[in-house]
Coordinates of C-alpha atoms in Angstrom, one line a residue:
M1 CA 81.6 118.9 111.9
K2 CA 83.6 116.3 113.6
K3 CA 86.5 116.5 115.9
N4 CA 89.2 114.0 116.5
V5 CA 89.6 112.1 119.9
V6 CA 92.8 110.9 119.5
F7 CA 93.7 114.6 119.8
R8 CA 91.0 115.3 123.1
L9 CA 93.2 112.8 124.7
W10 CA 95.5 114.3 124.2
L11 CA 94.8 117.7 124.7
F12 CA 93.6 116.9 128.0
L13 CA 96.2 114.4 129.3
L14 CA 98.4 118.1 128.1
I15 CA 96.8 120.8 130.0
A16 CA 96.8 118.2 133.0
G17 CA 100.6 117.5 132.9
L18 CA 100.1 121.8 132.5
L19 CA 98.5 122.1 135.9
V20 CA 99.8 119.5 137.9
A21 CA 103.6 121.6 136.6
C22 CA 102.0 125.4 137.4
G23 CA 101.7 123.5 141.0
G24 CA 104.5 123.3 142.2
T25 CA 105.7 119.0 143.2
E26 CA 109.8 117.8 144.6
G27 CA 110.1 116.4 141.6
T28 CA 109.1 119.6 139.0
T29 CA 112.3 119.9 136.9
D30 CA 114.4 123.2 136.4
T31 CA 112.4 124.5 133.4
A32 CA 109.3 123.9 135.3
D33 CA 110.8 126.3 138.5
E34 CA 111.3 128.9 135.7
T35 CA 107.8 129.4 134.7
T36 CA 105.8 128.4 138.0
S37 CA 104.8 129.6 142.1
E38 CA 108.2 129.2 143.7
T39 CA 105.7 128.7 146.7
A40 CA 104.6 125.1 146.2
G41 CA 101.2 124.2 146.4
E42 CA 100.7 127.8 145.2
Q43 CA 97.2 128.1 142.8
P44 CA 97.9 129.0 139.8
D45 CA 97.0 133.6 139.1
A46 CA 94.6 134.5 136.5
E47 CA 96.9 135.3 133.8
E48 CA 98.3 131.4 133.9
V49 CA 94.2 130.2 134.1
A50 CA 93.3 132.8 131.1
D51 CA 96.3 131.4 128.4
E52 CA 94.8 127.7 129.8
T53 CA 91.6 129.1 128.2
A54 CA 92.4 129.9 125.4
A55 CA 94.4 127.3 124.1
E56 CA 92.2 125.2 124.7
E57 CA 89.9 127.1 123.4
T58 CA 91.7 128.0 120.2
A59 CA 92.2 123.5 120.3
D60 CA 88.1 123.3 120.1
E61 CA 88.3 125.5 116.5
R62 CA 90.5 124.0 115.1
K63 CA 88.8 122.7 111.8
I64 CA 89.7 118.7 111.4
A65 CA 87.6 116.8 108.5
T66 CA 87.0 112.7 108.9
F67 CA 87.0 111.4 105.3
I68 CA 85.9 107.7 105.5
F69 CA 87.4 104.4 103.9
T70 CA 86.4 101.5 103.3
Q71 CA 89.7 100.2 102.6
E72 CA 93.2 100.9 104.6
F73 CA 96.4 102.0 103.0
D74 CA 99.4 98.6 102.1
T75 CA 101.6 101.1 102.6
L76 CA 102.4 105.2 101.9
S77 CA 105.4 104.9 99.8
P78 CA 105.2 105.6 96.2
L79 CA 106.8 103.0 95.6
Y80 CA 104.9 100.5 96.6
T81 CA 102.1 100.7 96.1
S82 CA 99.1 101.1 93.2
M83 CA 96.0 100.7 95.9
W84 CA 93.6 104.2 95.1
F85 CA 92.7 104.1 98.7
T86 CA 96.9 104.9 98.8
T87 CA 97.9 107.2 96.2
I88 CA 94.8 109.7 96.2
T89 CA 96.5 111.1 99.5
Y90 CA 99.7 111.9 97.1
Q91 CA 97.8 115.2 96.3
F92 CA 97.5 116.2 100.3
W93 CA 100.6 115.7 101.6
E94 CA 102.6 114.0 98.6
V95 CA 102.2 116.3 96.1
W96 CA 103.1 115.2 92.4
A97 CA 105.0 117.6 90.2
W98 CA 101.3 118.6 88.6
H99 CA 98.3 117.6 88.9
F100 CA 94.6 117.3 87.4
D101 CA 91.9 120.1 87.7
E102 CA 88.2 119.5 86.9
N103 CA 88.3 119.4 83.7
N104 CA 91.2 117.1 84.0
E105 CA 93.7 119.6 82.5
P106 CA 97.1 119.4 84.4
F107 CA 98.6 122.0 85.4
P108 CA 102.4 122.3 87.8
V109 CA 102.6 122.6 91.2
L110 CA 106.2 121.7 91.6
L111 CA 106.6 122.6 88.1
T112 CA 107.2 126.6 87.3
E113 CA 105.6 125.5 84.1
M114 CA 104.3 122.0 82.5
P115 CA 107.0 121.0 80.4
T116 CA 105.7 122.2 75.7
V117 CA 107.4 122.2 72.2
E118 CA 106.9 126.4 72.6
N119 CA 108.8 126.8 75.9
G120 CA 111.6 124.1 75.0
G121 CA 110.5 121.3 77.7
I122 CA 109.9 119.2 74.4
S123 CA 112.6 119.2 72.4
E124 CA 111.3 118.8 68.5
D125 CA 111.2 115.4 67.9
G126 CA 109.8 114.5 71.2
T127 CA 112.3 112.8 72.6
V128 CA 113.9 114.8 75.9
L129 CA 112.0 116.3 78.4
T130 CA 112.8 119.1 80.5
F131 CA 111.3 119.9 83.6
N132 CA 112.0 123.3 85.5
L133 CA 111.8 123.2 88.8
R134 CA 110.7 126.0 91.2
D135 CA 112.4 127.5 93.6
D136 CA 110.6 128.5 97.1
I137 CA 109.6 124.9 97.0
V138 CA 110.7 122.3 100.7
W139 CA 110.0 119.1 102.1
S140 CA 107.6 119.5 106.0
D141 CA 110.7 119.8 107.5
G142 CA 112.3 122.9 105.7
T143 CA 114.4 120.9 103.8
P144 CA 115.3 122.7 99.7
I145 CA 113.1 120.2 97.6
T146 CA 115.5 119.6 94.1
S147 CA 116.4 117.9 91.2
A148 CA 118.3 115.7 93.2
D149 CA 115.5 114.6 95.1
F150 CA 113.4 113.7 91.0
I151 CA 117.5 111.7 90.0
F152 CA 117.2 109.9 93.3
T153 CA 113.3 108.7 92.8
Y154 CA 114.6 107.3 89.3
E155 CA 117.1 105.7 90.8
M156 CA 115.1 103.9 93.5
V157 CA 112.4 103.1 90.8
V158 CA 115.1 101.3 88.6
D159 CA 117.2 99.5 91.0
P160 CA 116.1 95.8 91.1
N161 CA 117.4 96.1 95.2
N162 CA 113.7 97.8 95.8
I163 CA 110.8 95.3 94.9
V164 CA 108.8 98.0 93.6
T165 CA 105.3 97.7 91.9
S166 CA 106.2 98.4 88.6
T167 CA 109.5 100.1 87.3
Y168 CA 107.2 101.3 84.1
P169 CA 107.7 103.9 83.0
Y170 CA 110.4 105.2 84.9
D171 CA 112.0 101.8 82.8
Q172 CA 111.9 103.4 79.6
I173 CA 114.1 106.5 80.2
A174 CA 117.2 106.5 78.3
T175 CA 119.1 109.0 81.3
A176 CA 117.8 110.7 83.5
E177 CA 120.2 114.1 84.5
A178 CA 120.4 116.5 87.1
P179 CA 122.7 119.9 85.2
D180 CA 121.2 121.8 88.2
E181 CA 119.1 122.4 91.1
R182 CA 116.4 123.0 89.7
T183 CA 116.3 121.3 86.0
V184 CA 115.9 117.5 85.8
I185 CA 116.3 116.0 82.3
L186 CA 115.1 112.4 80.7
T187 CA 115.8 111.0 77.4
F188 CA 114.3 108.4 75.9
D189 CA 115.7 106.7 71.9
E190 CA 111.6 107.0 71.4
P191 CA 108.8 109.1 72.2
F192 CA 106.6 108.4 75.1
V193 CA 103.5 110.3 75.1
P194 CA 102.0 108.6 78.2
W195 CA 104.6 110.7 80.4
Q196 CA 102.2 113.5 82.2
A197 CA 99.9 111.1 83.0
T198 CA 102.5 108.7 84.5
L199 CA 106.2 110.7 85.0
W200 CA 106.6 112.4 89.1
H201 CA 103.4 110.3 90.9
G202 CA 105.9 111.0 94.7
I203 CA 109.4 112.4 95.0
L204 CA 110.5 110.8 97.3
P205 CA 113.0 113.1 99.9
Q206 CA 117.1 112.1 99.1
H207 CA 117.8 113.1 102.4
V208 CA 116.0 111.1 104.7
L209 CA 115.6 107.8 102.6
G210 CA 119.0 107.9 101.4
P211 CA 120.7 107.2 104.3
V212 CA 118.5 104.8 104.8
Y213 CA 119.5 103.0 101.2
E214 CA 123.1 103.4 101.9
A215 CA 122.9 101.6 105.4
D216 CA 119.9 98.9 104.7
G217 CA 121.1 98.0 100.0
T218 CA 117.3 98.5 99.9
L219 CA 113.9 100.7 100.6
D220 CA 111.8 97.8 100.4
N221 CA 112.3 98.1 104.7
A222 CA 112.3 101.9 105.4
E223 CA 109.9 103.4 108.7
W224 CA 109.2 106.1 105.6
N225 CA 106.7 103.7 104.2
L226 CA 104.2 103.0 106.7
A227 CA 105.0 106.6 108.5
P228 CA 106.3 109.2 106.1
T229 CA 107.1 112.0 108.7
V230 CA 108.3 114.1 106.2
G231 CA 106.2 115.2 102.6
A232 CA 105.1 117.8 100.0
G233 CA 102.2 119.0 100.5
P234 CA 99.8 121.1 102.3
Y235 CA 99.6 118.9 104.7
V236 CA 102.1 116.1 106.9
F237 CA 101.4 112.3 107.6
A238 CA 101.3 112.5 111.4
E239 CA 99.7 109.2 112.5
W240 CA 98.9 105.7 111.9
E241 CA 97.3 103.4 114.0
S242 CA 96.3 100.3 111.6
G243 CA 92.7 98.9 110.9
S244 CA 91.4 102.7 112.3
F245 CA 92.4 105.8 111.5
A246 CA 95.6 108.1 110.0
R247 CA 95.6 111.8 110.3
F248 CA 97.7 113.9 107.7
V249 CA 98.0 118.0 110.6
A250 CA 98.7 122.0 108.7
N251 CA 102.1 121.6 107.4
E252 CA 103.3 124.9 108.7
N253 CA 106.2 124.8 105.5
Y254 CA 104.3 124.2 103.3
W255 CA 105.5 126.5 100.1
G256 CA 101.4 127.3 98.6
P257 CA 98.9 129.0 100.5
A258 CA 98.2 127.4 104.0
P259 CA 95.2 125.1 104.0
N260 CA 91.5 125.7 105.4
I261 CA 91.3 122.6 107.6
D262 CA 93.8 122.0 110.0
E263 CA 94.0 118.0 109.6
I264 CA 92.7 115.0 107.1
F265 CA 91.2 112.9 109.2
V266 CA 90.9 109.1 107.7
R267 CA 88.9 106.5 109.1
F268 CA 89.6 103.4 108.0
V269 CA 85.7 101.3 108.1
P270 CA 85.1 97.2 107.8
D271 CA 82.3 97.4 104.6
D272 CA 80.1 100.3 103.1
A273 CA 77.5 100.0 105.7
S274 CA 79.6 101.9 107.6
Q275 CA 80.5 104.2 105.5
I276 CA 77.1 104.8 105.3
A277 CA 75.9 105.5 108.8
A278 CA 78.4 107.5 109.4
L279 CA 77.9 109.9 106.4
Q280 CA 73.6 109.5 106.6
T281 CA 74.9 110.8 111.3
G282 CA 77.3 113.5 110.4
D283 CA 80.4 111.9 111.9
G284 CA 82.0 112.3 107.9
D285 CA 82.3 114.6 106.1
L286 CA 83.2 112.7 103.1
G287 CA 82.9 109.2 101.5
T288 CA 83.5 107.6 98.4
F289 CA 83.0 104.0 96.6
I290 CA 80.0 104.6 97.2
A291 CA 77.3 102.0 96.0
Y292 CA 73.8 103.3 93.8
S293 CA 71.9 101.4 95.9
D294 CA 73.0 103.9 99.3
I295 CA 73.4 107.6 96.8
P296 CA 69.1 107.9 97.6
A297 CA 69.6 107.2 101.4
L298 CA 72.6 109.5 101.4
E299 CA 70.5 113.3 99.5
E300 CA 68.0 112.1 102.0
A301 CA 70.3 112.8 104.5
G302 CA 71.3 116.3 102.5
V303 CA 74.5 114.5 101.9
Q304 CA 76.1 115.9 98.7
I305 CA 76.5 113.3 96.0
L306 CA 79.9 113.8 93.3
S307 CA 79.8 112.0 89.7
V308 CA 83.1 112.1 88.7
P309 CA 84.5 110.2 84.9
S310 CA 87.6 108.4 86.5
G311 CA 88.3 106.1 83.5
F312 CA 87.2 103.3 85.9
N313 CA 85.0 100.4 84.7
E314 CA 84.4 97.3 86.7
G315 CA 85.0 94.5 84.6
W316 CA 86.1 90.3 84.4
F317 CA 89.9 89.9 85.0
F318 CA 90.1 86.2 83.6
Y319 CA 93.5 83.7 84.1
F320 CA 94.6 82.5 81.2
G321 CA 97.9 80.9 83.3
D322 CA 101.4 80.0 82.3
D323 CA 103.8 76.7 82.5
A324 CA 104.7 77.6 86.5
A325 CA 100.5 78.2 87.5
P326 CA 98.2 76.8 84.5
G327 CA 94.9 78.2 84.2
H328 CA 91.4 76.4 83.6
P329 CA 91.3 74.7 79.6
A330 CA 88.2 76.4 79.2
V331 CA 89.0 80.2 79.4
Q332 CA 90.9 78.8 77.4
D333 CA 88.8 78.8 74.4
V334 CA 87.7 82.6 72.7
R335 CA 84.2 81.0 72.2
V336 CA 83.4 79.5 76.3
R337 CA 84.3 83.7 76.9
Q338 CA 82.5 84.1 75.2
A339 CA 79.2 82.5 76.5
I340 CA 80.9 83.3 79.5
A341 CA 79.7 87.3 78.3
M342 CA 76.2 86.6 76.8
A343 CA 75.1 84.3 79.5
I344 CA 75.6 87.4 81.9
D345 CA 72.5 89.9 81.8
R346 CA 74.4 92.7 82.1
Q347 CA 71.6 95.5 81.6
T348 CA 69.6 94.5 83.7
I349 CA 71.9 94.2 86.3
T350 CA 72.4 97.4 86.0
Q351 CA 68.7 98.5 86.5
D352 CA 67.9 96.2 89.5
L353 CA 71.6 96.6 91.3
L354 CA 73.0 99.8 90.5
L355 CA 69.2 101.4 90.1
G356 CA 69.7 102.7 85.8
L357 CA 72.4 105.0 86.8
T358 CA 75.1 103.4 84.7
E359 CA 75.6 101.8 81.9
P360 CA 77.4 98.3 80.9
A361 CA 80.8 98.0 80.2
A362 CA 82.5 97.9 77.1
T363 CA 86.0 98.3 77.3
L364 CA 88.4 99.2 79.9
W365 CA 88.7 103.1 78.1
D366 CA 85.0 102.9 77.5
N367 CA 83.9 107.2 77.6
M368 CA 87.4 108.6 75.9
P369 CA 87.8 108.8 72.3
Y370 CA 90.3 105.9 71.8
V371 CA 87.4 102.9 71.8
D372 CA 86.3 102.2 68.7
P373 CA 82.9 103.3 68.1
S374 CA 81.8 99.9 66.6
I375 CA 82.0 98.7 69.6
E376 CA 78.7 97.4 72.1
P377 CA 78.3 95.8 75.2
W378 CA 78.1 92.5 74.9
P379 CA 73.7 91.4 74.0
Y380 CA 72.0 88.5 76.3
D381 CA 72.0 86.1 74.7
P382 CA 71.6 82.4 76.8
E383 CA 70.7 80.4 73.7
A384 CA 74.4 82.1 72.0
A385 CA 76.3 81.2 74.6
N386 CA 74.9 77.6 74.8
A387 CA 75.4 76.6 71.1
L388 CA 79.3 78.3 71.9
L389 CA 79.7 76.1 74.6
D390 CA 78.7 73.0 72.8
E391 CA 80.7 74.3 70.1
A392 CA 84.1 74.1 72.1
G393 CA 83.5 70.4 73.4
W394 CA 82.1 71.7 76.3
I395 CA 78.8 69.4 77.3
D396 CA 77.5 68.0 80.3
S397 CA 78.1 63.8 79.8
N398 CA 76.8 63.2 82.5
G399 CA 73.8 65.2 83.1
D400 CA 73.9 66.6 86.7
G401 CA 73.9 69.7 85.1
V402 CA 77.7 71.1 85.1
R403 CA 79.3 70.5 81.4
D404 CA 82.6 68.4 80.9
K405 CA 85.1 68.2 78.6
D406 CA 87.8 65.1 79.0
G407 CA 87.3 64.1 82.8
V408 CA 87.7 68.5 83.3
E409 CA 84.2 70.0 86.0
L410 CA 83.4 73.5 83.3
I411 CA 83.8 74.8 87.2
L412 CA 85.4 78.0 88.3
S413 CA 85.8 80.1 90.8
H414 CA 85.0 83.5 90.9
G415 CA 86.7 86.1 93.4
T416 CA 86.2 89.6 94.7
T417 CA 86.6 92.4 97.8
I418 CA 83.4 91.9 100.5
R419 CA 82.2 94.9 98.6
E420 CA 78.6 93.9 98.9
I421 CA 77.6 94.8 94.9
R422 CA 80.5 93.0 93.6
Q423 CA 78.6 90.6 96.4
D424 CA 75.3 90.5 94.6
M425 CA 77.6 90.8 91.6
Q426 CA 78.4 87.4 91.9
A427 CA 74.7 85.5 93.9
V428 CA 74.0 87.5 90.1
A429 CA 76.4 85.1 87.8
Q430 CA 76.3 82.6 89.4
Q431 CA 72.8 81.4 88.8
Q432 CA 72.7 82.9 84.9
L433 CA 76.1 80.9 84.8
A434 CA 74.0 77.8 86.1
E435 CA 71.7 78.0 83.1
V436 CA 73.9 77.6 80.7
G437 CA 76.0 74.6 82.4
I438 CA 78.1 76.5 83.9
Q439 CA 79.0 76.0 88.0
L440 CA 80.4 79.5 89.3
D441 CA 82.4 78.5 92.7
I442 CA 82.2 82.2 94.2
V443 CA 84.9 83.6 97.2
S444 CA 85.5 87.4 98.6
Y445 CA 88.3 88.9 100.3
D446 CA 89.6 91.7 102.5
A447 CA 90.9 93.7 100.2
D448 CA 93.6 93.6 101.6
I449 CA 94.6 90.4 101.0
F450 CA 92.1 90.6 97.4
F451 CA 95.1 92.8 96.1
G452 CA 98.0 90.8 98.2
G453 CA 100.8 90.0 94.8
L454 CA 102.8 87.8 94.5
A455 CA 104.9 87.8 97.3
D456 CA 101.9 88.5 99.2
G457 CA 99.7 85.1 98.5
G458 CA 97.2 86.9 97.2
P459 CA 94.3 84.8 95.0
A460 CA 94.0 86.6 92.0
A461 CA 98.6 86.9 92.1
S462 CA 99.2 83.9 92.6
G463 CA 97.0 81.9 89.9
E464 CA 94.6 80.8 92.3
L465 CA 91.4 82.0 90.9
D466 CA 89.9 81.4 87.1
I467 CA 88.7 85.1 87.2
F468 CA 88.5 87.9 89.4
E469 CA 86.8 91.1 89.5
W470 CA 87.4 94.8 90.4
S471 CA 86.9 97.9 88.7
D472 CA 90.0 99.2 87.1
G473 CA 91.1 102.3 83.9
P474 CA 93.8 103.5 82.4
A475 CA 96.7 106.5 83.3
Y476 CA 93.2 108.4 83.2
P477 CA 93.0 111.0 81.8
D478 CA 96.0 108.7 79.4
P479 CA 94.8 105.6 77.5
D480 CA 97.8 103.5 78.8
H481 CA 98.0 100.9 80.6
Y482 CA 101.0 99.0 82.0
Y483 CA 99.6 95.8 83.4
W484 CA 99.4 93.9 79.9
Y485 CA 102.5 93.6 78.8
C486 CA 104.6 90.4 79.6
S487 CA 106.5 92.0 81.2
E488 CA 104.0 92.4 84.2
I489 CA 103.7 89.1 84.2
P490 CA 105.0 88.0 88.2
S491 CA 107.5 85.6 88.6
E492 CA 110.3 84.6 91.0
E493 CA 112.3 86.9 89.9
N494 CA 109.0 89.8 89.5
P495 CA 106.8 89.5 91.9
D496 CA 105.9 92.7 92.2
G497 CA 104.5 92.3 88.3
G498 CA 101.0 93.7 87.3
N499 CA 100.0 91.3 84.5
W500 CA 98.2 89.2 87.1
Q501 CA 96.0 87.4 84.5
R502 CA 99.4 85.9 82.4
L503 CA 98.6 87.2 79.2
C504 CA 101.9 86.7 77.0
D505 CA 99.7 88.0 73.6
E506 CA 102.5 89.3 71.0
R507 CA 100.0 91.8 69.2
L508 CA 98.8 93.5 71.9
D509 CA 102.9 93.4 73.4
D510 CA 103.4 95.7 70.2
L511 CA 99.8 97.6 70.1
F512 CA 100.2 98.6 73.5
T513 CA 104.8 99.7 72.8
R514 CA 103.1 101.7 70.1
Q515 CA 100.9 103.4 71.8
T516 CA 103.5 105.1 74.1
T517 CA 105.4 106.7 70.5
Q518 CA 103.1 108.7 69.1
I519 CA 102.2 112.0 68.9
N520 CA 100.2 112.2 65.9
F521 CA 96.9 112.0 68.4
E522 CA 94.6 110.3 65.6
D523 CA 97.4 107.4 64.9
R524 CA 97.6 106.6 68.3
Q525 CA 93.6 106.8 68.6
Q526 CA 93.3 104.0 65.3
T527 CA 96.0 101.8 67.4
F528 CA 93.8 101.8 70.1
Y529 CA 91.2 100.9 67.7
E530 CA 93.0 97.5 67.2
I531 CA 93.7 97.0 70.8
T532 CA 89.7 97.6 71.9
N533 CA 88.9 95.3 69.2
I534 CA 90.9 92.6 70.3
M535 CA 90.6 93.0 73.9
F536 CA 86.6 93.0 73.4
N537 CA 85.7 90.8 70.7
E538 CA 87.9 87.7 72.4
V539 CA 87.1 88.9 75.9
I540 CA 90.9 88.9 76.8
W541 CA 88.4 91.5 79.9
L542 CA 84.9 91.4 80.5
G543 CA 82.8 94.9 80.7
I544 CA 80.1 94.1 84.4
W545 CA 79.6 97.9 84.5
Q546 CA 81.3 102.2 84.0
D547 CA 82.0 103.1 87.1
P548 CA 82.9 106.5 88.0
D549 CA 83.9 107.6 90.8
I550 CA 81.1 108.6 93.1
W551 CA 82.0 111.0 96.3
A552 CA 79.8 111.6 99.6
L553 CA 80.1 115.5 100.6
S554 CA 79.2 117.5 104.2
P555 CA 76.6 119.4 103.7
N556 CA 79.6 121.7 105.5
L557 CA 82.1 120.6 103.3
T558 CA 82.4 123.7 101.2
G559 CA 85.3 125.1 98.3
V560 CA 85.2 121.3 96.7
K561 CA 86.6 121.0 93.6
M562 CA 87.0 116.9 91.8
S563 CA 89.1 115.7 88.7
G564 CA 89.3 111.5 88.0
A565 CA 93.2 112.1 87.8
T566 CA 93.8 113.6 91.0
P567 CA 91.2 114.0 93.2
F568 CA 92.0 115.8 95.8
F569 CA 94.5 118.8 93.8
N570 CA 92.6 121.7 95.3
I571 CA 92.6 120.0 98.8
A572 CA 94.1 123.4 100.5
E573 CA 91.1 125.5 98.8
W574 CA 87.6 123.3 101.2
D575 CA 87.0 124.2 104.6
L576 CA 84.6 123.6 106.6
S577 CA 81.2 125.7 108.5
E578 CA 79.1 124.8 111.0

């Protein structure tokens, strides 16, 4: 178990201050005079020394778990982020209305029960959802959590004065009502099937943020976004030192069982190598986004490895462009995208770079029951790729080794984060695409830059890249996926839109809308068969490898259960042993 250096420094200064106070000086306050000897310079008595020693020993016994993150939070407000490294922290300081267990089954957290048709929580036609809140839930400052907080959260998401990450799915709600402090009723125009995977992912404290909104007319600049000192969970935010660490300490007002671990210390490191070193030496109790190539060394060091299916798949997104920012003409041609798919040997990549511990991905929904079973990953076939490129009119007219058409060279830019495995993938893809006459210019960015939205000048969101790579998935365990809608294309009016591909396909728009209303599983499954066939055959998204969550756990960390949807759902039950 590693202790928090910041806490120790604070403790040292505190004890030093107490010792000075016990000695007595001319500047001693009235309060200090009441608890120290009236004689200046008198030494503290045995009882005082014993109390101080006991305090130090108690501090030393505090259990502090160190989590190693290779990406720093962009914000902590659920309104303004979809970053995985941020959202997974909500299970310990800003709980959802319900979480998902190790079998990815939902269970109530802020509610008395999950709504069903049988208990009256879902109307017969599926358009009305009723949520009954527990009567013992409170914010970390002791203020009751009520239906007013839920309604406030809904209002802030859909308010155009707040430039939120996405208004989905709250923009699908027709009415939101709170008939009393313990009841929230949402009404939709049509059934909204993916509600379990998309609603109430972080409730806002109205008593804290309401006055901010009234004063500023927006929550965009609220201090709470970066320092949410009031939350709802077994832990509460303590501090965030940018570029270094964040601390979450046990919430004394938590209504559930008190957590076994006193503090979660999140340490931000710049790269995979730093994370692996910390885990090997015991300086970290938990790490994630572990490269497959690092697994053997970690296991040799006694670190436990967990692979948790989470719906994520590593893949390539293509920039289709729009009138405001046109894309490369080659990317617009489905034959070129198909050629790219067949020019990359993903089977060898998963064997060589990923040690054969995963498989090539075919769709964004791999290993879910929503993929047409006839779909298999694109084969490695450079001859077929060359034939398609020839057919599309992209030939090497000047003998420089790069195909061209109408005076445009087939040179595509590819960007991703600085993760080592992604940079290795870039190098392999660059070489393999060059063999069929496509020049791939590669660049990598720090995650906070790469994942920046349009307003932040992010390279993917701004249309600076022809191809961008990361790992993503649906609203697991539900198949819903919000950012393929035309309405999600970023613009000056919608700078935080998530459709960075700027693909507006009316077929997909209609299908993605239809699936949200289909209560019958088989009907919805067939709709996703159509979606997956379109996206696979036209290479709208190109799967690289299946990417379950890989967790590295210290042997001292006990009681751990993991979910692919809410990883830290039982964080209060975790413990540290010597």
